[in-house]
mmCIF file of C-alpha atoms in Angstrom:
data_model
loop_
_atom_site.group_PDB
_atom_site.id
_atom_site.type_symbol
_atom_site.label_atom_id
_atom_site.label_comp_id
_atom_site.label_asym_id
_atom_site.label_seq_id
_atom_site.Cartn_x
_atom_site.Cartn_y
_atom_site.Cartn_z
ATOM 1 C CA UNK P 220 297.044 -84.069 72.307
ATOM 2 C CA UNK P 221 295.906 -83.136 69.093
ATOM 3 C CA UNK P 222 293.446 -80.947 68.001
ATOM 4 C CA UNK P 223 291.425 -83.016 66.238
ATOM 5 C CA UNK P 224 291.396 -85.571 69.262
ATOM 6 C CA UNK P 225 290.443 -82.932 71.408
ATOM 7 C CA UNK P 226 287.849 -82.022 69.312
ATOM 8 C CA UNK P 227 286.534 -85.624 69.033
ATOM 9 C CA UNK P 228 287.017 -86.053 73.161
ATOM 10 C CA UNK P 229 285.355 -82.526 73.754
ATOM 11 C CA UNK P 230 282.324 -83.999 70.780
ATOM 12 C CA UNK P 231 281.815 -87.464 72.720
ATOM 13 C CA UNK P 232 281.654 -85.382 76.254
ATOM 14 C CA UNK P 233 279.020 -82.910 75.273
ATOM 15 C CA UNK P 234 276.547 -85.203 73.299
ATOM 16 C CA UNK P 235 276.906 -88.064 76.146
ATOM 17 C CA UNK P 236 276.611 -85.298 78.888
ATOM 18 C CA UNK P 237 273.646 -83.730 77.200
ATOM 19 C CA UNK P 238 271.770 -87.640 76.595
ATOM 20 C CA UNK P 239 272.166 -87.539 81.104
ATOM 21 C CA UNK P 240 270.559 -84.652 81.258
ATOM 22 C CA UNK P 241 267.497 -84.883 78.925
ATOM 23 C CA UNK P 242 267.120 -88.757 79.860
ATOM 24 C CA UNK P 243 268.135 -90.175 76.443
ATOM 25 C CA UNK P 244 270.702 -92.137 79.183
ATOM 26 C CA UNK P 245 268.906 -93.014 82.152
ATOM 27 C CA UNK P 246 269.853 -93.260 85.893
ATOM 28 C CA UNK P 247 271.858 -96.803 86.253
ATOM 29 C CA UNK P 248 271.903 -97.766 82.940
ATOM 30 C CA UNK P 249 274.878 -99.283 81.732
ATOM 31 C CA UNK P 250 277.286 -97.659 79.206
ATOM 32 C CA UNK P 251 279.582 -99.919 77.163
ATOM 33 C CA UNK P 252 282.494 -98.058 75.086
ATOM 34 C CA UNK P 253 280.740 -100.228 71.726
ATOM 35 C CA UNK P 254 277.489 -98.993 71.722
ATOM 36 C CA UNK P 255 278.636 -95.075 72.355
ATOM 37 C CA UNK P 256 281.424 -95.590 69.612
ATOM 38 C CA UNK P 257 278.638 -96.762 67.488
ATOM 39 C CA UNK P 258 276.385 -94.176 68.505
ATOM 40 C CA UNK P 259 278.478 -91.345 67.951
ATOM 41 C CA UNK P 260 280.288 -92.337 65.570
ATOM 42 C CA UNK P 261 283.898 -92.077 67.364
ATOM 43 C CA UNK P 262 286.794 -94.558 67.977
ATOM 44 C CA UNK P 263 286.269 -95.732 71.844
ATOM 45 C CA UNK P 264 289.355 -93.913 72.753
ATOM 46 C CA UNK P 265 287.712 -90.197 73.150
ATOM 47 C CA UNK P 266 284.668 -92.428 74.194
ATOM 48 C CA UNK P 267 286.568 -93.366 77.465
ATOM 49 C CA UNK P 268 288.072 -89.970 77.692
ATOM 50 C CA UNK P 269 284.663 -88.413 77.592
ATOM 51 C CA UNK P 270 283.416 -90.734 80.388
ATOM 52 C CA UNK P 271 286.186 -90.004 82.814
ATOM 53 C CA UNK P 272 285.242 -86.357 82.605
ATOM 54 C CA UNK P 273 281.779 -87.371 83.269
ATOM 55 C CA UNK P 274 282.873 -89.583 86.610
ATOM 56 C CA UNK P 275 284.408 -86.271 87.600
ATOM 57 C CA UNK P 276 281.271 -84.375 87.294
ATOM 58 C CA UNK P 277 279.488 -86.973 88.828
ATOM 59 C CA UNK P 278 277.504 -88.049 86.087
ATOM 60 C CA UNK P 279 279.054 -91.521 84.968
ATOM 61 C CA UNK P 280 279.752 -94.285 88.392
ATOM 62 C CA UNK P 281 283.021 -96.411 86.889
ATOM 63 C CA UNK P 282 283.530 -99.830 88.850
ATOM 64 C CA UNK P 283 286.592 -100.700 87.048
ATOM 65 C CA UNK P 284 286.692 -104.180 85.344
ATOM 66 C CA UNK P 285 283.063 -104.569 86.148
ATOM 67 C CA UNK P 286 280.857 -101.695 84.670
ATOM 68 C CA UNK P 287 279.634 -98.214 84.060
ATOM 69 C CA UNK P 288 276.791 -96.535 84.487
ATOM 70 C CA UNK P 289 274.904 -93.070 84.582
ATOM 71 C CA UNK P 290 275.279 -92.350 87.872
ATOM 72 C CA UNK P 291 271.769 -92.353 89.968
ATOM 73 C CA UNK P 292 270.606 -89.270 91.338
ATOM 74 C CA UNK P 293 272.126 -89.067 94.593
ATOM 75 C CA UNK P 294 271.346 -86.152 97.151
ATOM 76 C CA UNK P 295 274.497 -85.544 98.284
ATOM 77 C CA UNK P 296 276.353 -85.037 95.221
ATOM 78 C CA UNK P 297 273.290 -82.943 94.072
ATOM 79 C CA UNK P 298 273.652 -80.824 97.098
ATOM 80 C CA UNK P 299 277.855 -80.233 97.109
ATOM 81 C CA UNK P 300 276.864 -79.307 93.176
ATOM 82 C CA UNK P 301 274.321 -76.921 94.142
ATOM 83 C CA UNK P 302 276.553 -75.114 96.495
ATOM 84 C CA UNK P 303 279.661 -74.667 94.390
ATOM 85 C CA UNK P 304 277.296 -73.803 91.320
ATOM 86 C CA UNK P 305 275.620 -71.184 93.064
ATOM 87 C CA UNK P 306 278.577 -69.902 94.598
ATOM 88 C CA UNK P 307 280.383 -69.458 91.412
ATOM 89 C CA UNK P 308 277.110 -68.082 89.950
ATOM 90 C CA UNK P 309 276.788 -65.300 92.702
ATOM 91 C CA UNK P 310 281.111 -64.843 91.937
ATOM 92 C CA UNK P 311 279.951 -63.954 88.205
ATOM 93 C CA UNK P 312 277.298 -61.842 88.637
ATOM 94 C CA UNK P 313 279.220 -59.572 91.370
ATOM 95 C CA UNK P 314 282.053 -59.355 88.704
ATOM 96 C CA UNK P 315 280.120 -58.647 85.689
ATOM 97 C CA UNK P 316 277.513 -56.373 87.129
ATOM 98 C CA UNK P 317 279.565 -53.185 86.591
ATOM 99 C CA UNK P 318 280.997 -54.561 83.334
ATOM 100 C CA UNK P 319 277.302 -55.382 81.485
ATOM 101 C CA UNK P 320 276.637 -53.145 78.391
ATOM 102 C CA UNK P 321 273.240 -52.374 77.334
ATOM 103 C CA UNK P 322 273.304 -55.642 74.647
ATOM 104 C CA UNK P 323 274.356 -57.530 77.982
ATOM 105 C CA UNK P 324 270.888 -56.275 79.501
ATOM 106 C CA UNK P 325 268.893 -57.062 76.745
ATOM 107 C CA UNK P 326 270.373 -60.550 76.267
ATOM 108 C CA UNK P 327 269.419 -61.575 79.839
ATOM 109 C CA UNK P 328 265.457 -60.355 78.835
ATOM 110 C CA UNK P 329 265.470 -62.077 75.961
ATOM 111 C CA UNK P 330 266.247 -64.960 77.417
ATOM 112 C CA UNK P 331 264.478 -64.907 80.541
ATOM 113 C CA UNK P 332 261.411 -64.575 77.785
ATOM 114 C CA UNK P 333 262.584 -67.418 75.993
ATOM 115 C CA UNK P 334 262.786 -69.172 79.244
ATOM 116 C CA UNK P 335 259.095 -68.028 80.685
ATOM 117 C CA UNK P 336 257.985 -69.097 77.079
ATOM 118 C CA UNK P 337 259.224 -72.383 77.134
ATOM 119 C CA UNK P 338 257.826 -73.525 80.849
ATOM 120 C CA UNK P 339 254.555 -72.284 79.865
ATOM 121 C CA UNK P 340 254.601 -74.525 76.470
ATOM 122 C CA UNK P 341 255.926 -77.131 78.806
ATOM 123 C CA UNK P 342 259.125 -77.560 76.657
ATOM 124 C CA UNK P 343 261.615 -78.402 79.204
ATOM 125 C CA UNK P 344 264.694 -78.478 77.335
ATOM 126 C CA UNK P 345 264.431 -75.462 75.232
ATOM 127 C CA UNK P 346 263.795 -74.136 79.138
ATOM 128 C CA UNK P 347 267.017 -75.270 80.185
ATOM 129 C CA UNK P 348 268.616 -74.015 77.080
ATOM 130 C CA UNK P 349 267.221 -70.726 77.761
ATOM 131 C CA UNK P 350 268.105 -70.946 81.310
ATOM 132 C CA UNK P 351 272.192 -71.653 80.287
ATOM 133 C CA UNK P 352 271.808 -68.463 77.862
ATOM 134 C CA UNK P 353 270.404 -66.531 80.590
ATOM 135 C CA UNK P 354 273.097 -67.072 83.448
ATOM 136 C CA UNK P 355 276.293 -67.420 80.652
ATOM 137 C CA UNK P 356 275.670 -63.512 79.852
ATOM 138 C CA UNK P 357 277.183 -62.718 83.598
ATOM 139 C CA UNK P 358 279.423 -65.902 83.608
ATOM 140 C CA UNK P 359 280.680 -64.585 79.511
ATOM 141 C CA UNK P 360 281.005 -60.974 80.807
ATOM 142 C CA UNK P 361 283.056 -61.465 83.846
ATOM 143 C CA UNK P 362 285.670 -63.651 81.938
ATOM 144 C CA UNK P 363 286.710 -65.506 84.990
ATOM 145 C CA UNK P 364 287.968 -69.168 83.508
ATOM 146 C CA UNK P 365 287.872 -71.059 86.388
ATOM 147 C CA UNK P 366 284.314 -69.920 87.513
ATOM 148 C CA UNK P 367 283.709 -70.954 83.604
ATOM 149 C CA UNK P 368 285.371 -74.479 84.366
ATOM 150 C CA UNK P 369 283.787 -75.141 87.648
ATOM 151 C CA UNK P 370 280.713 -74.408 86.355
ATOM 152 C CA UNK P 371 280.940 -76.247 83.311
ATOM 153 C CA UNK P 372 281.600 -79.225 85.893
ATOM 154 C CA UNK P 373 278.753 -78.901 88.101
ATOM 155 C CA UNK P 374 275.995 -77.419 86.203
ATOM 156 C CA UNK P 375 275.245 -80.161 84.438
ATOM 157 C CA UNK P 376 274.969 -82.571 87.672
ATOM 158 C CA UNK P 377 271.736 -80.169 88.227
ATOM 159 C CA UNK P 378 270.617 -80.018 85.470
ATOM 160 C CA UNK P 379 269.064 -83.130 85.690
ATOM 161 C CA UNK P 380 267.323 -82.478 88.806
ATOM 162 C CA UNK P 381 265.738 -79.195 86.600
ATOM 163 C CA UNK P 382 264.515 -81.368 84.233
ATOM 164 C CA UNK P 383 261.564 -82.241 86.952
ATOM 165 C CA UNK P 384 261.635 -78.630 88.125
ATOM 166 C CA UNK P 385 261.158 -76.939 85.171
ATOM 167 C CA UNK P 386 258.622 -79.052 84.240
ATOM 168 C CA UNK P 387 256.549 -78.408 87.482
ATOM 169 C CA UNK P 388 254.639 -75.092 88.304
ATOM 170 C CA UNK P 389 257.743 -74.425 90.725
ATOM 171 C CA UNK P 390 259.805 -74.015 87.682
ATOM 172 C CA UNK P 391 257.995 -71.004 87.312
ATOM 173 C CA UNK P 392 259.531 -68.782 90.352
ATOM 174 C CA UNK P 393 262.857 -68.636 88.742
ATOM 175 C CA UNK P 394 261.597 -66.619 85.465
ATOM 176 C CA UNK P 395 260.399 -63.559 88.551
ATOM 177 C CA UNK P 396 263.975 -64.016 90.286
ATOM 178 C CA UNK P 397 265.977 -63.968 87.101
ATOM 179 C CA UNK P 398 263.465 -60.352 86.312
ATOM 180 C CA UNK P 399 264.988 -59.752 89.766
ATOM 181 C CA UNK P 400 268.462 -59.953 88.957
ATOM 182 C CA UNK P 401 267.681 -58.031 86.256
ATOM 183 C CA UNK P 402 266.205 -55.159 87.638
ATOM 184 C CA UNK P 403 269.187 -55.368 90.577
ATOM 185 C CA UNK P 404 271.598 -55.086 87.624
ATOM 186 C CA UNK P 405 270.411 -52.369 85.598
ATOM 187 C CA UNK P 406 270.371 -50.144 88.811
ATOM 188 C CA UNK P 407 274.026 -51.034 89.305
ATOM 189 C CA UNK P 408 273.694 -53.286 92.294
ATOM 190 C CA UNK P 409 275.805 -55.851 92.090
ATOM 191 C CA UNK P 410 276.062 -57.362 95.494
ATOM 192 C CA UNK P 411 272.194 -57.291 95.558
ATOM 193 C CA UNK P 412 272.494 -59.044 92.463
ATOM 194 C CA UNK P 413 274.957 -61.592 92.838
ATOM 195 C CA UNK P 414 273.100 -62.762 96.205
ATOM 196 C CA UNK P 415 270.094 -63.088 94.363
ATOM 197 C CA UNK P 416 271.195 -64.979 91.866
ATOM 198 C CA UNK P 417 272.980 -67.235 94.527
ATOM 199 C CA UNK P 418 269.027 -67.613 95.770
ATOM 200 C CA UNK P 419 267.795 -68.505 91.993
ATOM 201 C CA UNK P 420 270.593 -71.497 92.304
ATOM 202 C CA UNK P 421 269.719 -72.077 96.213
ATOM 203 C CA UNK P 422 266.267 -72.783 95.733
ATOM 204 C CA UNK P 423 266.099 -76.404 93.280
ATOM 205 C CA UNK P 424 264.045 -78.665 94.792
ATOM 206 C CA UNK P 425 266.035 -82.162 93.813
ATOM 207 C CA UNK P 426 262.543 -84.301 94.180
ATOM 208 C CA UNK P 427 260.094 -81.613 93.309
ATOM 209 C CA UNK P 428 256.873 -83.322 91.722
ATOM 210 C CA UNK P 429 255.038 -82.649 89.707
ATOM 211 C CA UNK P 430 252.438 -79.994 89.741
#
């Protein structure tokens, strides 16, 4: 493949992947290779490439011949993604815990305050932003590729399901736990920290309401 394919594939993936998650692309609605080439601005071949990554992740439903669609939110495959993510999270932080420099420390405050700043403002996807750049300092730091690739999978599946949390008052528990993790980290802890940070994946709520 070459590089500039990849590049176009790798384009079409994120920017489809990130309309599912903010709700630009809503559960069940139907995505035709056309409209997305014309959207993005790509031939339909790294279009249907980026799609079949996103039926892997469980984003995009494919009925062959017939249609595809964002896939609805569906408990189960919220759930197995919840597991694996927090699993791999808890992986990363035990690993990187004894690696983190002092720039590593402050990177996770700043943005856990980034984070705690954008919940209060109500601005859910700089929240989830802040949220990635939070957990990618342990995930960056440990330099494990496939916990990089498996989370790079999965995360997103939940990250839909944050959308609600984050903007409910629930949201609001994981800027304490990630101060937590933190605190665990700095003291050198790094099983206490990796389990905690398999809690602050362990406790989404998939159908949280509103506060």
């Amino acid at each position: 493949m070459s590089e500039q394919r990849r590049l176009l594939r790798d384009s079409a993936f994120v920017r489809i992947r990130d309309a599912i998650i903010d709700g630009t692309l809503e559960p069940g609605e139907r995505l035709l290779d056309g409209e997305l080439s014309s959207w993005l601005g790509v031939s339909r071949t790294p279009i249907r490439e980026a799609l079949t990554r996103l039926e892997s992740a469980g984003l995009v439903e494919t009925k062959p011949g017939r249609y595809t669609i964002v896939s609805p939110i569906d408990p189960r495959t919220v759930a197995d993604a919840q597991v694996v993510t927090a699993a791999m999270n808890e992986l990363a932080v035990r690993t990187a815990v004894p690696l983190f420099t002092a720039a590593d420390m402050e990177a996770m405050r700043a943005a856990n305050h980034a984070f705690d700043t954008a919940l209060r403002a109500g601005e859910v996807v700089d929240a989830i932003a802040a949220d990635d750049s939070f957990h990618r300092v342990a995930v960056d730091r440990a330099g494990n590729a496939a916990v990089r690739a498996v989370l790079d999978q999965y995360t997103p599946v939940l990250r839909r399901v944050e959308r609600i949390r984050f903007a409910s008052l629930r949201g609001r528990d994981s800027v304490a736990q990630h101060a937590r993790i933190i605190e665990l980290a700095e003291s050198g802890d790094a099983d206490a920290a990796a389990v905690e940070a398999r809690r602050n994946w362990m406790t989404l709520d998939a159908y949280a309401p509103a506060d």
